Short mmCIF file of C-alpha atoms in Angstrom, two decimals:
data_model
loop_
_atom_site.label_atom_id
_atom_site.label_comp_id
_atom_site.label_asym_id
_atom_site.label_seq_id
_atom_site.Cartn_x
_atom_site.Cartn_y
_atom_site.Cartn_z
CA MET D 1 -0.04 0.05 -0.06
CA ALA D 2 1.22 3.37 -0.86
CA PRO D 3 2.18 5.72 1.88
CA ALA D 4 -0.51 8.32 2.57
CA ASP D 5 -0.29 11.97 2.68
CA PRO D 6 0.55 13.42 5.88
CA THR D 7 -2.35 15.49 7.35
CA ALA D 8 -0.91 17.02 10.83
CA VAL D 9 2.04 17.52 12.88
CA THR D 10 2.56 17.55 16.76
CA ILE D 11 5.87 18.72 18.28
CA PRO D 12 5.51 18.89 22.07
CA ALA D 13 8.95 20.25 22.63
CA ILE D 14 7.84 23.62 21.10
CA GLY D 15 3.87 23.51 21.52
CA VAL D 16 2.98 22.70 17.96
CA ASP D 17 -0.19 20.83 17.00
CA GLU D 18 -1.16 21.71 13.45
CA GLN D 19 -2.99 20.68 10.49
CA LEU D 20 -1.00 20.70 7.27
CA ILE D 21 -1.64 22.35 3.94
CA ASP D 22 -0.10 21.20 0.42
CA LEU D 23 2.92 23.09 -0.79
CA GLY D 24 4.28 22.90 -4.56
CA ILE D 25 7.09 24.54 -6.37
CA ALA D 26 6.54 28.18 -7.10
CA ALA D 27 7.32 29.74 -10.71
CA SER D 28 10.61 31.03 -9.50
CA GLY D 29 11.50 27.30 -8.96
CA GLU D 30 11.80 28.02 -5.02
CA LEU D 31 9.37 25.87 -2.81
CA ASP D 32 5.93 27.57 -2.23
CA VAL D 33 5.30 28.67 1.60
CA PRO D 34 2.18 28.86 3.26
CA ALA D 35 0.49 32.31 2.75
CA ASP D 36 -0.68 32.25 6.43
CA ALA D 37 2.04 32.55 8.57
CA ALA D 38 0.10 30.51 11.20
CA ARG D 39 0.08 27.53 8.86
CA VAL D 40 2.24 24.72 8.50
CA GLY D 41 2.85 23.12 5.08
CA TRP D 42 4.06 20.03 3.47
CA PHE D 43 6.01 19.60 0.16
CA THR D 44 3.44 17.34 -2.03
CA GLY D 45 6.44 16.47 -4.43
CA GLY D 46 8.68 14.87 -1.43
CA GLY D 47 8.18 11.84 0.65
CA ARG D 48 5.41 10.59 2.74
CA PRO D 49 5.83 9.54 6.29
CA GLY D 50 6.41 5.55 6.38
CA GLY D 51 7.76 5.55 2.88
CA PRO D 52 11.02 6.28 1.31
CA GLY D 53 12.21 9.79 0.86
CA PRO D 54 12.19 13.01 3.17
CA THR D 55 8.82 14.30 4.21
CA VAL D 56 9.57 18.19 4.25
CA LEU D 57 7.50 20.39 6.46
CA VAL D 58 7.70 24.23 6.29
CA GLY D 59 6.36 26.97 8.55
CA HIS D 60 7.27 30.37 9.12
CA LEU D 61 9.41 32.04 11.80
CA ASP D 62 7.80 35.21 11.87
CA SER D 63 4.95 37.56 10.42
CA ALA D 64 5.39 41.35 9.64
CA THR D 65 4.28 41.75 13.27
CA GLY D 66 5.40 39.04 15.66
CA PRO D 67 6.35 35.12 16.04
CA ALA D 68 4.72 32.60 13.67
CA VAL D 69 4.23 29.10 13.88
CA PHE D 70 7.64 27.91 13.62
CA ALA D 71 9.17 30.74 15.95
CA ASP D 72 10.67 28.15 18.36
CA LEU D 73 11.60 25.53 15.75
CA PRO D 74 15.11 26.68 16.19
CA ASP D 75 15.02 25.72 19.80
CA LEU D 76 14.49 21.90 18.87
CA VAL D 77 17.77 19.55 19.69
CA ALA D 78 18.42 16.18 19.01
CA GLY D 79 16.44 13.78 20.52
CA ASP D 80 13.30 15.91 20.56
CA GLU D 81 10.26 14.07 18.90
CA VAL D 82 7.84 14.80 16.19
CA THR D 83 4.85 12.94 15.23
CA VAL D 84 2.98 13.36 11.96
CA THR D 85 -0.41 11.90 11.12
CA THR D 86 -1.42 10.50 7.69
CA GLU D 87 -4.65 10.80 5.92
CA ALA D 88 -4.87 7.00 6.64
CA GLY D 89 -4.97 7.58 10.27
CA THR D 90 -1.47 6.17 10.80
CA THR D 91 1.18 8.19 12.55
CA VAL D 92 4.95 8.03 12.38
CA THR D 93 6.91 9.53 15.28
CA TYR D 94 10.37 10.93 14.43
CA ALA D 95 13.62 11.74 16.54
CA VAL D 96 15.58 15.00 15.72
CA THR D 97 18.88 13.54 14.65
CA ARG D 98 20.70 17.20 13.86
CA THR D 99 19.89 20.52 13.14
CA GLU D 100 21.86 22.97 10.77
CA ASP D 101 21.68 26.58 9.49
CA PHE D 102 22.11 27.21 5.67
CA LEU D 103 22.59 30.33 3.59
CA GLN D 104 19.50 30.47 1.47
CA ALA D 105 21.85 31.46 -1.38
CA ASP D 106 23.84 28.48 -1.06
CA PHE D 107 21.03 26.06 0.03
CA PRO D 108 21.86 22.15 0.17
CA THR D 109 19.07 20.95 -2.08
CA ALA D 110 20.21 17.43 -2.45
CA ALA D 111 20.72 17.04 1.52
CA VAL D 112 17.30 18.37 2.15
CA PHE D 113 15.19 17.29 -0.61
CA GLY D 114 16.90 14.79 -2.54
CA ALA D 115 15.77 11.06 -2.56
CA THR D 116 16.58 8.66 0.08
CA ALA D 117 15.95 4.81 0.35
CA GLY D 118 14.59 5.16 4.06
CA ASP D 119 11.90 7.20 5.81
CA GLN D 120 13.22 10.81 6.73
CA LEU D 121 11.66 13.98 7.92
CA ARG D 122 12.81 17.79 7.35
CA LEU D 123 11.50 20.70 9.19
CA ILE D 124 12.43 24.04 7.76
CA THR D 125 12.10 27.66 8.78
CA CYS D 126 14.02 30.73 8.70
CA THR D 127 16.97 32.00 10.75
CA GLY D 128 19.99 34.37 10.60
CA PRO D 129 20.12 38.20 9.73
CA TYR D 130 17.19 39.54 7.94
CA ASP D 131 17.92 41.24 4.87
CA ARG D 132 15.56 44.26 4.67
CA ALA D 133 16.60 45.33 1.20
CA ALA D 134 15.45 41.60 -0.18
CA GLY D 135 12.79 41.39 2.34
CA ARG D 136 13.48 37.99 3.54
CA TYR D 137 15.86 36.06 6.03
CA THR D 138 19.33 35.18 4.50
CA GLU D 139 19.56 31.57 6.17
CA ASN D 140 17.19 28.61 6.89
CA ARG D 141 17.52 26.45 9.99
CA VAL D 142 16.78 22.63 8.84
CA VAL D 143 15.58 20.29 11.38
CA PHE D 144 16.89 16.55 10.53
CA ALA D 145 14.55 13.73 11.86
CA GLU D 146 14.67 9.88 11.49
CA PRO D 147 11.53 7.45 12.66
CA VAL D 148 11.96 6.14 16.14
CA ALA D 149 12.80 2.55 16.28
CA MET U 1 33.77 32.29 -15.77
CA THR U 2 34.13 28.64 -15.37
CA THR U 3 36.85 26.21 -15.91
CA GLN U 4 36.46 23.80 -18.80
CA LYS U 5 38.07 20.73 -18.78
CA THR U 6 37.70 17.79 -21.33
CA HIS U 7 35.52 15.11 -20.13
CA ARG U 8 37.27 11.87 -19.65
CA ARG U 9 35.32 8.91 -20.65
CA SER U 10 36.33 5.63 -18.89
CA THR U 11 38.57 3.43 -20.93
CA ARG U 12 37.60 0.27 -19.32
CA LEU U 13 34.06 1.17 -20.25
CA ALA U 14 35.17 1.91 -24.01
CA ALA U 15 36.57 -1.46 -23.77
CA LEU U 16 33.35 -3.01 -22.68
CA ALA U 17 31.24 -0.80 -25.32
CA VAL U 18 33.06 -2.83 -28.00
CA ALA U 19 32.01 -6.23 -26.85
CA ALA U 20 28.42 -5.04 -26.40
CA PRO U 21 25.70 -5.97 -29.05
CA LEU U 22 25.22 -2.45 -30.10
CA ALA U 23 28.59 -1.43 -30.10
CA VAL U 24 28.63 -1.17 -34.05
CA MET U 25 26.45 1.83 -33.58
CA ALA U 26 28.67 3.58 -30.99
CA GLY U 27 31.53 5.85 -31.80
CA ALA U 28 29.42 8.17 -33.89
CA ALA U 29 29.80 10.88 -31.33
CA PRO U 30 30.51 14.31 -32.90
CA ALA U 31 33.48 16.37 -31.31
CA SER U 32 31.14 18.73 -29.66
CA ALA U 33 30.38 16.47 -26.57
CA GLU U 34 29.76 17.81 -23.15
CA THR U 35 32.33 19.34 -20.89
CA GLU U 36 32.84 19.14 -17.20
CA VAL U 37 32.42 22.55 -15.32
CA ASP U 38 32.39 24.22 -12.28
CA ARG U 39 29.19 24.40 -10.32
CA PRO U 40 27.29 27.35 -11.38
CA ASP U 41 25.90 30.06 -8.81
CA THR U 42 22.39 29.53 -9.64
CA PHE U 43 19.95 27.08 -10.95
CA THR U 44 16.63 27.16 -12.87
CA SER U 45 15.40 23.59 -11.57
CA ALA U 46 16.31 20.34 -9.78
CA TYR U 47 15.21 16.95 -9.55
CA THR U 48 15.66 13.85 -7.72
CA VAL U 49 15.55 10.04 -8.31
CA MET U 50 14.82 7.29 -6.08
CA ALA U 51 16.23 4.41 -8.33
CA THR U 52 14.97 0.69 -7.70
CA PRO U 53 15.49 -2.82 -9.19
CA ASP U 54 11.89 -3.17 -9.84
CA THR U 55 11.26 -0.49 -12.43
CA ILE U 56 13.61 -1.71 -15.32
CA ILE U 57 12.09 -1.76 -18.82
CA ASN U 58 14.19 -3.51 -21.56
CA ASN U 59 14.19 -1.92 -25.12
CA ASP U 60 11.53 -4.20 -26.11
CA GLY U 61 9.24 -2.49 -23.41
CA GLU U 62 9.08 -5.69 -21.06
CA ALA U 63 9.56 -5.33 -17.21
CA VAL U 64 12.66 -7.31 -16.34
CA PRO U 65 14.48 -7.52 -12.79
CA GLY U 66 17.17 -5.07 -12.00
CA GLN U 67 19.80 -6.15 -9.21
CA ASP U 68 17.90 -7.31 -6.02
CA GLY U 69 18.53 -5.22 -3.01
CA ALA U 70 20.45 -2.40 -4.88
CA THR U 71 19.10 1.39 -4.96
CA GLY U 72 20.12 4.70 -6.22
CA THR U 73 19.83 8.15 -5.48
CA PHE U 74 20.14 10.75 -7.93
CA THR U 75 20.05 14.40 -7.42
CA PHE U 76 20.10 16.83 -10.49
CA MET U 77 20.68 20.48 -10.27
CA VAL U 78 19.70 22.12 -13.60
CA ASN U 79 20.80 25.78 -15.28
CA SER U 80 18.95 25.67 -18.56
CA ASP U 81 20.09 29.02 -19.19
CA GLU U 82 23.74 27.88 -19.33
CA GLU U 83 22.90 24.32 -20.48
CA ILE U 84 24.50 23.06 -17.32
CA ILE U 85 23.51 19.85 -15.26
CA CYS U 86 25.14 19.17 -12.08
CA TYR U 87 24.61 15.51 -10.64
CA ASP U 88 25.18 13.67 -7.31
CA ILE U 89 24.56 10.30 -7.56
CA THR U 90 24.93 7.31 -4.95
CA LEU U 91 24.50 3.50 -5.71
CA GLU U 92 24.09 1.19 -3.09
CA GLY U 93 24.58 -2.59 -3.75
CA VAL U 94 25.10 -2.14 -7.46
CA THR U 95 27.94 -4.84 -8.01
CA GLY U 96 29.91 -5.84 -11.21
CA GLU U 97 30.94 -4.21 -14.04
CA TYR U 98 29.39 -1.58 -15.64
CA GLU U 99 28.37 -2.11 -19.54
CA SER U 100 26.33 -0.20 -21.83
CA PRO U 101 26.69 0.47 -25.70
CA ALA U 102 26.87 4.10 -24.82
CA LYS U 103 29.91 5.83 -23.76
CA THR U 104 29.14 5.28 -20.04
CA ALA U 105 26.43 3.33 -18.43
CA THR U 106 24.69 5.94 -16.35
CA HIS U 107 22.14 7.97 -17.93
CA ILE U 108 19.09 10.12 -18.17
CA HIS U 109 16.62 8.49 -20.52
CA GLU U 110 13.98 10.30 -22.16
CA ALA U 111 11.41 7.62 -21.01
CA THR U 112 8.26 7.97 -19.02
CA ALA U 113 7.57 5.32 -16.22
CA GLY U 114 7.24 1.81 -17.63
CA ASN U 115 8.68 2.58 -21.09
CA PRO U 116 11.76 2.29 -22.64
CA GLY U 117 13.72 5.37 -24.24
CA PRO U 118 16.71 6.65 -25.69
CA PRO U 119 19.59 7.91 -23.43
CA ARG U 120 19.96 11.88 -23.84
CA ILE U 121 22.65 12.35 -21.21
CA SER U 122 25.73 9.92 -20.29
CA PHE U 123 27.11 10.67 -16.76
CA PRO U 124 30.48 9.43 -15.36
CA ASN U 125 29.99 6.16 -13.81
CA PRO U 126 29.70 6.29 -9.89
CA THR U 127 32.81 4.45 -8.42
CA GLY U 128 33.84 3.45 -4.66
CA GLU U 129 34.69 0.85 -2.72
CA GLY U 130 32.36 -1.71 -0.80
CA ASP U 131 28.78 -1.55 -1.70
CA THR U 132 28.60 2.41 -2.00
CA ARG U 133 29.48 4.13 -5.42
CA THR U 134 29.50 7.85 -5.86
CA SER U 135 29.68 10.37 -8.69
CA SER U 136 29.21 14.06 -8.51
CA GLY U 137 30.36 17.11 -10.85
CA CYS U 138 28.53 19.39 -13.52
CA LEU U 139 28.19 19.14 -17.03
CA GLN U 140 27.61 21.45 -19.82
CA GLY U 141 26.10 20.71 -23.14
CA PRO U 142 25.76 20.16 -26.00
CA PHE U 143 25.46 16.42 -24.92
CA THR U 144 26.38 13.02 -26.63
CA THR U 145 25.97 9.77 -25.49
CA GLY U 146 27.92 7.84 -28.05
CA LEU U 147 24.81 5.75 -28.97
CA ALA U 148 23.61 6.24 -32.54
CA PRO U 149 21.33 3.62 -33.48
CA GLU U 150 20.01 5.56 -36.64
CA GLY U 151 23.41 7.37 -37.24
CA THR U 152 22.37 10.49 -35.05
CA ASP U 153 23.76 10.71 -31.64
CA THR U 154 20.74 10.28 -29.20
CA GLY U 155 21.90 13.30 -27.32
CA ASP U 156 21.96 15.34 -30.53
CA GLY U 157 19.60 18.32 -30.21
CA PHE U 158 18.57 17.51 -26.72
CA THR U 159 18.41 20.59 -24.47
CA LEU U 160 17.79 20.73 -20.76
CA ALA U 161 14.79 22.78 -21.22
CA GLN U 162 13.14 19.51 -22.47
CA ILE U 163 13.49 18.17 -18.80
CA GLU U 164 11.90 21.31 -17.59
CA ALA U 165 9.26 21.34 -19.96
CA ASP U 166 7.28 18.80 -18.04
CA GLY U 167 8.74 18.82 -14.84
CA GLY U 168 11.18 15.97 -15.43
CA SER U 169 8.44 13.14 -15.38
CA GLY U 170 9.26 12.13 -18.89
CA PHE U 171 12.78 11.37 -17.91
CA SER U 172 14.33 8.36 -16.08
CA ALA U 173 17.75 7.96 -14.70
CA ASP U 174 19.49 4.56 -14.37
CA THR U 175 22.70 2.44 -14.57
CA HIS U 176 23.59 -0.46 -16.33
CA THR U 177 25.78 -3.56 -15.65
CA ALA U 178 27.05 -6.55 -17.53
CA GLU U 179 24.66 -8.72 -15.39
CA PHE U 180 21.84 -6.34 -15.69
CA ALA U 181 21.97 -4.89 -19.04
CA ALA U 182 18.52 -3.16 -19.24
CA GLY U 183 19.35 -1.54 -16.02
CA ALA U 184 20.34 -2.58 -12.35
CA VAL U 185 18.24 0.50 -11.05
CA ARG U 186 15.98 3.03 -12.32
CA GLY U 187 13.55 5.77 -11.19
CA GLN U 188 11.77 8.83 -12.86
CA LEU U 189 12.77 12.42 -12.26
CA GLN U 190 10.70 14.08 -9.62
CA GLU U 191 11.17 17.90 -9.54
CA ILE U 192 12.24 19.35 -6.04
CA PRO U 193 12.77 23.21 -5.22
CA VAL U 194 15.87 25.17 -5.91
CA GLY U 195 17.22 27.92 -3.68
CA GLY U 196 16.36 28.67 -0.01
CA VAL U 197 12.77 28.66 1.82
CA ASP U 198 11.42 32.07 2.27
CA THR U 199 9.90 31.48 5.91
CA GLY U 200 9.87 35.07 7.41
CA ALA U 201 8.60 38.42 7.37
CA GLY U 202 11.02 40.01 9.72
CA GLY U 203 8.60 40.56 12.64
CA LEU U 204 10.86 39.33 15.27
CA ALA U 205 14.01 40.98 13.36
CA THR U 206 12.13 44.16 14.13
CA ALA U 207 12.10 43.18 17.54
CA ALA U 208 15.42 41.72 17.77
CA GLY U 209 16.57 40.34 20.84
CA GLU U 210 13.07 39.07 21.89
CA SER U 211 12.18 35.52 21.34
CA GLY U 212 13.22 33.40 18.18
CA SER U 213 16.52 33.39 16.37
CA GLY U 214 15.89 36.40 13.81
CA THR U 215 18.04 39.15 13.85
CA ALA U 216 17.79 42.23 11.93
CA VAL U 217 20.23 43.64 9.49
CA LEU U 218 20.46 47.13 9.60
CA PRO U 219 19.62 48.82 6.40
CA LEU U 220 22.75 50.40 5.70
CA ALA U 221 24.42 47.06 6.62
CA ALA U 222 22.00 44.89 4.21
CA THR U 223 23.92 45.71 1.33
CA SER U 224 27.43 44.93 3.17
CA LEU U 225 28.77 42.09 1.49
CA GLY U 226 31.54 42.03 4.26
CA LEU U 227 28.43 41.36 6.96
CA LEU U 228 26.93 38.76 5.19
CA ALA U 229 30.32 37.22 4.48
CA ALA U 230 31.38 37.06 8.02
CA ALA U 231 27.77 35.56 8.93
CA GLY U 232 28.38 32.90 6.33
CA VAL U 233 31.70 31.96 8.06
CA MET U 234 29.93 31.57 11.38
CA LEU U 235 27.35 28.73 9.59
CA ARG U 236 27.93 25.21 10.11
CA ARG U 237 27.66 24.27 6.39
CA ARG U 238 28.44 21.04 5.07
CA VAL U 239 29.42 22.38 1.63
CA GLY U 240 31.53 19.26 0.69
CA ALA U 241 27.99 17.51 0.74
CA LEU U 242 26.69 19.60 -1.77
CA ARG U 243 28.99 19.55 -4.59
#
């Protein structure tokens, strides 16, 4: 049976419990992001929980006025757990293995979005200096997680 | 801008190709083959492939087994303006000698899932000790495969824009060995994003020092390459894994 689409994510360590919205690829080639800073999205061209490849979840660090849904994502550390629910009603719990910051201008596409034989999870938000001229942060925090055995 | 080097083909593969059934059709590659180039600063699209042994289709369109237990992950970064494709390939459990009538045995084919199709780009074969073989670099077209069943190289006239036109789904990637001539592993291209992820609007940067890790770049400093470079130095980047 093919792995089902993810529908919700729970991250107890930072108080996140959210339904997911679909994200595709923008005309620019970049990943779409949620229009609503309070929502978490998943990349529909990636993997699914329980199947091969990375399931990629994305949320904003902040809105123009204050903290957004992934404001505390940078606080996650190795060992913290993340549970993803699928439309089939199944859940997969992942444990954070590492976190890394990357310049957006030198984003590690293969390491984050590249195919993997096993089930993987990535959580992405912004971090680092905010470039007012460009209107965006200059870095991304990427949280890498693997299923709990 | 880029340092161009002559693409070196494997002499071992060339020898193998002579013994291959279609070798009589090889050797027609024009002089204008692809060149190895440095990684460009920007990309127009990217694709990944999960290659497995249960997706192999021979030239007659029949499903045949690949190498049991083997897998391959391919990530391709494309700059179609400069006709450059960067590849990052890892094979696990593919054993034995490579073999293909083309000039290498690792390809992008113009082939939808479940169907055969001609190779359009020929990549250096992954190498390595043990169960893991890797290959990475960047090639700039025009591309040739060394395979010319009707007198014209199957890479002739191909451009990377053709991959971008349909989001990659009309193309597959695979590698061929002597034991699994139709392919040891194969998978379809799946488009993935390029560039960073724009997940912030600066609200926490405005209130720098409060919760969250966002910090403001002062307006005058926003254009300071020096400051951005300094920030870059502090990043724990794994650049080596990306190239």
